[in-house]
């Protein structure tokens, strides 16, 4: 018989480190991942004020290599792949023909015809099969690399100062990547992240992960779990696939038109162009709850719409979130009402991001 | 948040939904257990119910929210709410810091004190957590 459903959760190379640090480990997309160590709020504030390190080894990687790798990715990814220099990085979405979003991803250009696309854990297998299916008409090898990498995110105002002395060369700037040795481990260092803070992400051999983790934490990086990763990304208004993005929604209504370059002819570009031209019935907006209460994913917006992400913001000390609302009332300052489990809560649509790096914290 | 090690005081009665009751005559104070606050993580919002509201044993009567989730709070006994812990509005994390003391939630005038017979003592409750 087979294939049989996965019965046991996968563990990252850092499982022992998490357990030793007192992490609460929970199932996440088939992995046993740390949701928190000391507490979500204090981990969150450590990243905003100092530096935190996340194990994000559950993220997947797909390599696209070959003479037609650029042409292939131009077809599969919504952004203009030609604009990624060697040693560069780019955010994009993968769309179906009808414009529905299959995933969002960062793609690194490691060489002229060699790319690495970082996928969401829950979507990795789907993305891989989709990409391999589209690759048939191109001279390109699309290879699953998810087992080849551990991935650490070092984020916060002190992140670069903390990592730099461990590296054998200067760290790449934002949205660039470089091959470096970090704490003695061969590492692809990427100037990317998912917190709204400066920092780097490290792709390395799982066998080296514990050594690098130890070097980072010994220098003062706060172990930070997926709980704080979610509150951080939501303050920064970064999308979470499965919440704010899905196959039932297109990139235009999600506010991701900026990473769609329809003239490249990517899969779904006709649908995206039409949505951009005609507008969409709903749009994703960030909001802040006025007063008490915390809206959560799935709470209805009264009069039409739905909350797709909602949490408590440790920096703003209020309920925050993102919701799809009618395209006619998306102006910042507009008040909306949300049905939070039977209680009507008033929220105000805000500009993104809700939290600016080094910027405003509402009193 | 400073959270002490797990503890389940002997003078309390426990409900399987991780709520406790401190019965004093015809009234009882309710709260959530150390296990519950630990599972929730830092509480950031306590939705205080109204004084005078009726609560029913085994039914939810309010909510506590941590950063990551909202959870119902179940009444371990039935009765009428005669006091709520107003201090939690400003410092909900007190529920984590002192779940059996300053982190109490409500005080209830019991409508059927015999309901206490169905609650657990500390040893039984703690054994059930294993």
Coordinates of C-alpha atoms in Angstrom, one line a residue:
Chain A
X1 CA 0.0 0.0 0.0
X2 CA 1.1 3.6 -0.4
X3 CA 1.7 6.3 -0.3
X4 CA 0.5 6.3 3.3
X5 CA -0.4 9.5 5.1
X6 CA 2.3 11.1 7.1
X7 CA 1.9 9.9 10.6
X8 CA 4.8 11.5 12.4
X9 CA 5.8 15.1 12.4
X10 CA 9.1 16.1 10.9
X11 CA 11.7 17.7 13.1
X12 CA 14.2 20.3 12.1
X13 CA 18.0 19.9 12.7
X14 CA 17.5 22.2 15.7
X15 CA 14.8 20.2 17.5
X16 CA 17.1 19.4 20.5
X17 CA 18.1 23.1 20.8
X18 CA 14.4 24.1 20.9
X19 CA 13.5 21.5 23.5
X20 CA 16.5 22.5 25.6
X21 CA 15.5 26.2 25.4
X22 CA 12.1 25.3 26.8
X23 CA 10.2 25.9 23.6
X24 CA 6.6 24.9 23.2
X25 CA 6.6 22.7 20.2
X26 CA 3.5 22.4 18.1
X27 CA 2.5 20.7 14.8
X28 CA 2.8 23.2 11.9
X29 CA 2.5 22.1 8.3
X30 CA 3.7 18.6 9.1
X31 CA 6.6 19.8 11.2
X32 CA 7.1 20.0 14.9
X33 CA 8.0 23.7 15.3
X34 CA 8.7 26.0 18.3
X35 CA 5.7 28.4 18.6
X36 CA 7.3 30.2 21.6
X37 CA 10.1 30.0 24.1
X38 CA 9.9 32.7 26.8
X39 CA 6.7 34.2 25.5
X40 CA 5.4 35.7 22.3
X41 CA 5.3 39.3 23.6
X42 CA 8.8 39.4 24.9
X43 CA 10.2 37.6 21.8
X44 CA 8.3 40.0 19.6
X45 CA 9.8 43.0 21.4
X46 CA 13.3 41.5 21.3
X47 CA 13.1 41.5 17.5
X48 CA 11.8 45.0 17.4
X49 CA 14.4 46.4 19.8
X50 CA 17.4 44.1 19.6
X51 CA 17.7 40.8 17.6
X52 CA 15.9 37.5 17.5
X53 CA 16.7 34.2 15.7
X54 CA 14.0 32.0 14.1
X55 CA 14.3 28.4 13.0
X56 CA 12.4 28.5 9.7
X57 CA 13.8 25.2 8.4
X58 CA 10.2 24.1 7.6
X59 CA 10.3 26.5 4.6
X60 CA 10.8 24.6 1.3
X61 CA 13.3 25.3 -1.5
X62 CA 13.0 24.6 -5.2
X63 CA 16.0 25.0 -7.5
X64 CA 15.6 26.0 -11.1
X65 CA 18.7 25.4 -13.1
X66 CA 19.5 25.3 -16.8
X67 CA 19.8 27.5 -20.0
X68 CA 16.1 28.3 -19.9
X69 CA 15.7 28.8 -16.2
X70 CA 15.1 32.5 -16.6
X71 CA 12.4 32.0 -19.2
X72 CA 10.8 29.3 -17.2
X73 CA 10.6 31.4 -14.0
X74 CA 9.3 34.3 -16.0
X75 CA 6.4 32.1 -16.9
X76 CA 5.8 30.7 -13.4
X77 CA 6.5 33.8 -11.3
X78 CA 4.5 37.0 -11.4
X79 CA 7.4 39.4 -11.1
X80 CA 9.9 40.3 -13.8
X81 CA 12.6 37.7 -13.3
X82 CA 15.0 39.6 -15.7
X83 CA 15.2 42.3 -13.1
X84 CA 16.9 40.0 -10.5
X85 CA 20.7 40.5 -10.8
X86 CA 22.9 37.6 -10.0
X87 CA 23.1 37.7 -6.2
X88 CA 19.7 39.3 -6.0
X89 CA 16.3 38.4 -4.5
X90 CA 12.8 39.1 -5.6
X91 CA 9.3 38.6 -4.1
X92 CA 6.5 37.2 -6.4
X93 CA 3.4 35.1 -6.4
X94 CA 2.7 31.9 -8.4
X95 CA -0.7 32.1 -10.0
X96 CA -3.1 29.7 -11.6
X97 CA -4.4 30.5 -15.1
X98 CA -7.4 32.2 -13.5
X99 CA -5.2 34.4 -11.3
X100 CA -5.8 32.5 -8.1
X101 CA -2.6 32.6 -5.9
X102 CA -0.9 29.2 -5.5
X103 CA 1.8 30.6 -3.2
X104 CA 4.0 33.6 -2.5
X105 CA 7.7 33.1 -2.7
X106 CA 11.1 34.8 -2.6
X107 CA 13.5 33.8 -5.4
X108 CA 17.2 34.2 -5.2
X109 CA 19.4 34.3 -8.3
X110 CA 22.5 32.4 -7.4
X111 CA 24.0 32.4 -10.9
X112 CA 22.9 33.6 -14.3
X113 CA 20.9 30.4 -14.9
X114 CA 20.5 29.1 -11.3
X115 CA 17.7 30.2 -9.0
X116 CA 16.4 29.1 -5.6
X117 CA 12.8 29.7 -4.8
X118 CA 11.8 29.6 -1.1
X119 CA 8.2 28.2 -0.7
X120 CA 5.8 28.0 2.2
X121 CA 6.0 24.7 4.0
X122 CA 2.3 23.9 3.5
X123 CA 2.6 24.6 -0.2
X124 CA 6.0 23.1 -1.0
X125 CA 4.8 19.9 -2.6
X126 CA 2.1 21.6 -4.5
X127 CA 4.5 24.3 -5.8
X128 CA 7.1 21.7 -6.7
X129 CA 4.6 19.7 -8.8
X130 CA 3.2 22.8 -10.4
X131 CA 6.6 24.1 -11.3
X132 CA 7.8 20.7 -12.6
X133 CA 4.6 20.4 -14.7
X134 CA 5.2 23.8 -16.3
X135 CA 8.9 23.0 -16.9
X136 CA 8.2 20.5 -19.6
X137 CA 8.4 23.0 -22.4
X138 CA 11.7 24.6 -21.1
X139 CA 15.3 23.4 -21.0
X140 CA 15.4 23.6 -17.2
X141 CA 15.8 21.2 -14.3
X142 CA 13.4 21.9 -11.4
X143 CA 14.7 20.1 -8.3
X144 CA 13.3 19.7 -4.8
X145 CA 16.0 21.1 -2.4
X146 CA 13.9 21.2 0.7
X147 CA 15.9 18.5 2.4
X148 CA 19.2 20.2 1.7
X149 CA 18.7 23.3 3.8
X150 CA 18.2 24.4 7.3
X151 CA 17.0 28.0 7.4
X152 CA 17.6 30.6 10.1
X153 CA 16.2 34.1 10.1
X154 CA 18.2 36.7 12.2
X155 CA 16.0 39.8 12.5
X156 CA 16.0 43.0 14.4
X157 CA 18.0 46.3 14.5
X158 CA 21.1 44.5 15.9
X159 CA 20.9 41.6 13.5
X160 CA 23.6 42.6 11.1
X161 CA 25.9 43.7 13.8
X162 CA 25.5 40.3 15.4
X163 CA 26.0 38.2 12.3
X164 CA 28.8 40.3 10.7
X165 CA 31.6 39.2 13.0
X166 CA 30.7 35.6 12.4
X167 CA 31.0 36.0 8.6
X168 CA 34.0 35.9 6.3
X169 CA 32.9 38.8 4.2
X170 CA 30.4 41.7 4.2
X171 CA 26.8 40.8 4.5
X172 CA 24.6 41.4 1.4
X173 CA 22.3 44.4 1.6
X174 CA 18.6 44.2 1.5
X175 CA 17.2 42.0 -1.3
X176 CA 20.6 40.6 -2.2
X177 CA 22.2 37.3 -1.4
X178 CA 25.8 36.1 -1.1
X179 CA 27.8 32.9 -0.4
X180 CA 29.6 33.3 2.9
X181 CA 31.0 31.3 5.7
X182 CA 29.1 32.0 8.9
X183 CA 30.5 30.5 12.1
X184 CA 32.5 28.3 9.8
X185 CA 29.5 27.0 7.9
X186 CA 29.1 27.5 4.2
X187 CA 25.9 29.6 4.0
X188 CA 23.8 31.5 1.5
X189 CA 23.2 34.8 3.3
X190 CA 20.1 36.7 2.2
X191 CA 19.1 40.2 3.1
X192 CA 15.5 39.2 3.5
X193 CA 13.0 38.6 6.3
X194 CA 9.4 38.5 7.4
X195 CA 9.3 40.8 10.4
X196 CA 9.5 44.4 9.0
X197 CA 12.9 44.7 10.6
X198 CA 16.4 44.6 9.0
X199 CA 18.2 41.4 9.1
X200 CA 19.4 38.3 7.2
X201 CA 18.2 34.8 6.5
X202 CA 20.7 32.0 6.4
X203 CA 20.4 28.9 4.2
X204 CA 22.8 26.2 5.3
X205 CA 23.5 22.5 5.5
X206 CA 21.2 21.0 8.3
X207 CA 24.4 19.4 9.7
X208 CA 25.8 22.9 10.5
X209 CA 22.6 24.3 11.9
X210 CA 23.2 23.7 15.6
X211 CA 26.7 25.2 15.4
X212 CA 25.4 28.4 13.8
X213 CA 22.4 28.5 16.1
X214 CA 24.7 28.3 19.1
X215 CA 27.0 31.0 17.8
X216 CA 24.0 33.3 17.2
X217 CA 22.4 32.7 20.6
X218 CA 25.7 32.9 22.5
X219 CA 26.1 36.4 21.0
X220 CA 22.7 37.4 22.3
X221 CA 20.1 36.6 19.7
X222 CA 16.8 35.8 21.4
X223 CA 15.3 32.5 20.3
X224 CA 12.0 33.5 18.7
X225 CA 9.1 31.2 17.8
X226 CA 6.5 31.1 15.1
X227 CA 4.1 32.9 17.4
X228 CA 6.1 36.1 17.4
X229 CA 6.9 35.6 13.7
X230 CA 3.2 35.9 13.1
X231 CA 2.6 39.0 15.2
X232 CA 5.7 40.6 13.7
X233 CA 4.7 40.0 10.1
X234 CA 1.2 41.2 10.7
X235 CA 2.4 44.5 12.2
X236 CA 4.4 44.8 9.1
X237 CA 1.4 43.8 6.9
X238 CA 3.2 41.0 5.2
X239 CA 0.9 38.4 3.8
X240 CA 0.5 34.9 5.2
X241 CA -0.5 32.3 2.7
X242 CA -3.5 30.3 3.9
X243 CA -4.8 33.4 5.7
X244 CA -4.5 36.5 3.5
X245 CA -3.7 34.6 0.3
X246 CA -5.4 31.6 -1.3
X247 CA -6.3 30.1 -4.6
X248 CA -9.7 31.8 -4.3
X249 CA -8.1 35.3 -4.3
X250 CA -6.0 37.1 -6.8
X251 CA -2.9 39.2 -6.2
X252 CA -4.7 42.5 -7.1
X253 CA -7.3 42.2 -4.4
X254 CA -4.6 41.1 -2.0
X255 CA -2.7 44.3 -2.7
X256 CA 0.1 42.5 -4.4
X257 CA -0.2 44.2 -7.8
X258 CA 3.2 45.7 -7.3
X259 CA 4.9 42.3 -7.7
X260 CA 2.9 41.4 -10.8
X261 CA 4.3 42.4 -14.2
X262 CA 1.7 41.3 -16.7
X263 CA 3.8 42.2 -19.7
X264 CA 6.0 39.2 -18.9
X265 CA 3.2 36.8 -19.8
X266 CA 3.3 34.8 -16.6
X267 CA 0.7 32.2 -16.0
X268 CA -2.4 34.1 -14.8
X269 CA -1.2 37.4 -16.3
X270 CA -4.4 37.9 -18.4
X271 CA -6.6 37.4 -15.3
X272 CA -4.4 39.7 -13.3
X273 CA -4.4 42.4 -16.0
X274 CA -8.2 42.2 -16.1
X275 CA -8.5 42.5 -12.4
X276 CA -6.2 45.5 -12.4
X277 CA -8.2 47.1 -15.2
X278 CA -11.7 46.5 -13.9
X279 CA -11.0 46.5 -10.2
X280 CA -12.0 43.8 -7.7
X281 CA -15.1 43.5 -5.6
X282 CA -13.0 43.3 -2.4
X283 CA -9.6 44.5 -1.3
X284 CA -7.3 43.5 1.5
X285 CA -6.8 46.3 4.1
X286 CA -4.9 46.5 7.4
X287 CA -7.0 47.6 10.4
X288 CA -6.6 48.5 14.1
X289 CA -9.3 47.7 16.6
X290 CA -10.4 50.8 18.5
X291 CA -10.6 50.0 22.1
X292 CA -10.6 46.4 23.5
X293 CA -11.0 43.2 21.7
X294 CA -9.0 41.1 19.2
X295 CA -10.4 40.1 15.9
X296 CA -9.3 36.7 14.6
X297 CA -9.2 34.9 11.2
X298 CA -12.7 34.2 9.9
X299 CA -14.5 37.0 11.9
X300 CA -17.0 38.6 9.5
X301 CA -16.8 42.3 8.6
X302 CA -20.4 43.6 9.0
X303 CA -21.8 44.6 5.7
X304 CA -19.5 42.3 3.8
X305 CA -15.9 41.0 4.0
X306 CA -13.9 38.9 6.3
X307 CA -10.9 39.1 8.6
X308 CA -8.1 36.9 7.2
X309 CA -5.5 37.6 9.9
X310 CA -6.0 39.0 13.4
X311 CA -3.9 39.1 16.5
X312 CA -2.8 41.2 19.4
X313 CA -0.1 43.7 18.5
X314 CA 2.6 43.8 21.2
X315 CA 3.9 47.2 19.8
X316 CA 0.6 48.9 19.3
X317 CA -1.0 47.1 22.3
X318 CA -4.3 46.6 20.4
X319 CA -6.0 44.2 18.2
X320 CA -4.8 44.4 14.7
X321 CA -5.3 42.5 11.5
X322 CA -6.0 42.4 7.8
X323 CA -9.4 41.9 6.2
X324 CA -11.0 41.7 2.8
X325 CA -13.5 44.5 2.6
X326 CA -15.7 46.0 -0.2
X327 CA -13.5 47.8 -2.8
X328 CA -15.6 50.9 -2.2
X329 CA -14.5 51.5 1.4
X330 CA -10.8 50.9 1.6
X331 CA -9.6 54.4 2.3
X332 CA -7.4 54.8 5.4
X333 CA -9.4 56.3 8.2
X334 CA -12.6 54.4 7.2
X335 CA -14.3 52.8 10.1
X336 CA -15.5 49.2 9.8
X337 CA -17.3 47.0 12.2
X338 CA -16.2 43.4 12.9
X339 CA -18.3 40.7 14.4
X340 CA -15.9 39.3 17.0
X341 CA -17.7 36.2 18.2
X342 CA -21.0 38.0 18.7
X343 CA -19.6 41.3 19.9
X344 CA -19.4 44.2 17.4
X345 CA -15.9 45.8 17.5
X346 CA -15.1 49.0 15.7
X347 CA -11.9 49.1 13.7
X348 CA -10.2 51.7 11.6
X349 CA -8.6 51.0 8.2
X350 CA -5.0 52.1 8.3
X351 CA -2.1 52.5 5.9
X352 CA 0.4 49.7 5.7
X353 CA 2.5 48.9 7.5
X354 CA 0.8 49.1 10.9
X355 CA 4.2 49.3 12.5
X356 CA 7.2 51.1 10.9
X357 CA 10.7 50.1 11.6
X358 CA 11.9 52.7 14.1
X359 CA 8.7 54.5 13.5
X360 CA 5.5 55.2 15.3
X361 CA 4.2 53.3 18.2
X362 CA 0.7 54.4 19.1
X363 CA 0.2 55.3 22.7
Chain B
X1 CA 6.0 37.7 32.6
X2 CA 7.3 35.7 35.5
X3 CA 5.5 32.4 35.7
X4 CA 6.3 30.1 38.6
X5 CA 6.4 26.4 38.3
X6 CA 3.2 24.5 38.0
X7 CA 1.1 24.3 41.1
X8 CA -2.4 23.2 42.1
X9 CA -3.3 24.4 45.6
X10 CA -5.1 21.9 47.9
X11 CA -7.7 24.4 49.0
X12 CA -9.3 24.7 45.5
X13 CA -11.8 22.5 43.6
X14 CA -11.0 21.9 39.9
X15 CA -13.0 21.5 36.8
X16 CA -11.9 19.4 33.8
X17 CA -11.9 22.5 31.5
X18 CA -9.0 23.8 33.6
X19 CA -11.0 26.1 35.8
X20 CA -10.8 26.3 39.6
X21 CA -13.3 27.4 42.3
X22 CA -12.4 28.6 45.9
X23 CA -15.7 27.9 47.8
X24 CA -16.3 30.1 50.8
X25 CA -19.8 29.6 52.3
X26 CA -22.4 30.5 49.7
X27 CA -20.0 32.1 47.4
X28 CA -17.0 31.0 45.3
X29 CA -14.2 32.7 43.4
X30 CA -13.4 31.3 39.9
X31 CA -10.2 31.4 37.9
X32 CA -8.2 29.4 35.5
X33 CA -5.5 26.9 36.4
X34 CA -1.8 27.1 36.0
X35 CA -2.0 24.5 33.3
X36 CA -4.6 26.7 31.4
X37 CA -2.6 29.9 31.6
X38 CA 0.6 28.0 30.5
X39 CA -1.2 26.5 27.5
X40 CA -2.6 29.9 26.6
X41 CA 0.6 31.9 26.9
X42 CA 0.5 35.5 27.9
X43 CA -3.1 36.7 28.4
X44 CA -3.6 40.1 26.7
X45 CA -7.4 40.5 27.2
X46 CA -10.0 39.4 29.7
X47 CA -13.5 40.1 28.6
X48 CA -15.1 40.7 32.0
X49 CA -18.7 39.5 32.3
X50 CA -21.4 41.7 33.8
X51 CA -22.2 41.7 37.5
X52 CA -25.5 40.1 38.0
X53 CA -25.1 37.7 35.0
X54 CA -26.0 34.1 35.6
X55 CA -23.4 31.4 35.0
X56 CA -24.1 27.7 34.5
X57 CA -21.9 24.9 35.6
X58 CA -19.9 23.5 32.6
X59 CA -21.0 26.4 30.3
X60 CA -18.6 29.1 29.1
X61 CA -19.2 32.5 30.8
X62 CA -16.4 34.6 29.4
X63 CA -13.3 34.6 27.3
X64 CA -9.6 35.1 27.8
X65 CA -7.3 36.0 24.9
X66 CA -3.7 35.4 24.6
X67 CA -1.6 36.7 21.8
X68 CA -2.1 33.4 19.9
X69 CA -5.7 32.4 20.6
X70 CA -9.0 33.1 22.3
X71 CA -10.4 30.6 24.8
X72 CA -13.7 30.2 26.5
X73 CA -13.7 30.1 30.3
X74 CA -16.1 27.5 31.8
X75 CA -18.0 27.9 35.0
X76 CA -17.1 25.2 37.4
X77 CA -20.3 25.9 39.4
X78 CA -23.6 27.7 38.8
X79 CA -24.8 31.0 40.3
X80 CA -24.9 34.7 39.9
X81 CA -21.8 36.9 39.4
X82 CA -21.4 39.3 42.3
X83 CA -17.9 40.7 41.6
X84 CA -15.5 40.7 38.7
X85 CA -11.7 41.3 38.9
X86 CA -11.6 44.9 37.5
X87 CA -7.8 45.0 37.8
X88 CA -7.5 42.6 34.9
X89 CA -8.8 45.2 32.5
X90 CA -5.4 47.0 32.8
X91 CA -3.2 44.0 33.7
X92 CA -4.6 40.8 32.1
X93 CA -1.2 39.2 32.4
X94 CA -1.9 38.9 36.2
X95 CA -3.7 35.8 35.2
X96 CA -0.4 34.3 34.2
X97 CA 1.6 35.7 37.0
X98 CA -0.7 34.7 39.9
X99 CA -3.5 32.5 38.5
X100 CA -4.8 31.5 42.0
X101 CA -4.4 34.9 43.7
X102 CA -4.5 38.3 42.1
X103 CA -5.4 36.6 38.8
X104 CA -8.9 35.5 40.0
X105 CA -11.7 36.2 37.4
X106 CA -15.1 36.4 39.1
X107 CA -16.9 35.9 42.4
X108 CA -20.2 34.0 42.2
X109 CA -23.1 33.5 44.6
X110 CA -23.8 29.8 44.2
X111 CA -27.2 28.6 43.3
X112 CA -26.6 25.0 44.1
X113 CA -23.7 24.4 46.5
X114 CA -24.1 20.6 46.1
X115 CA -22.6 20.9 42.6
X116 CA -19.2 21.0 44.3
X117 CA -19.4 17.2 44.7
X118 CA -18.7 16.8 41.0
X119 CA -15.5 18.8 41.0
X120 CA -12.0 17.4 41.5
X121 CA -9.5 17.9 44.2
X122 CA -6.0 19.0 43.3
X123 CA -4.5 15.5 43.2
X124 CA -7.2 14.1 40.9
X125 CA -7.0 17.1 38.6
X126 CA -3.2 17.0 38.4
X127 CA -3.3 13.3 37.7
X128 CA -5.6 14.0 34.8
X129 CA -3.0 16.2 33.2
X130 CA -0.5 13.5 32.8

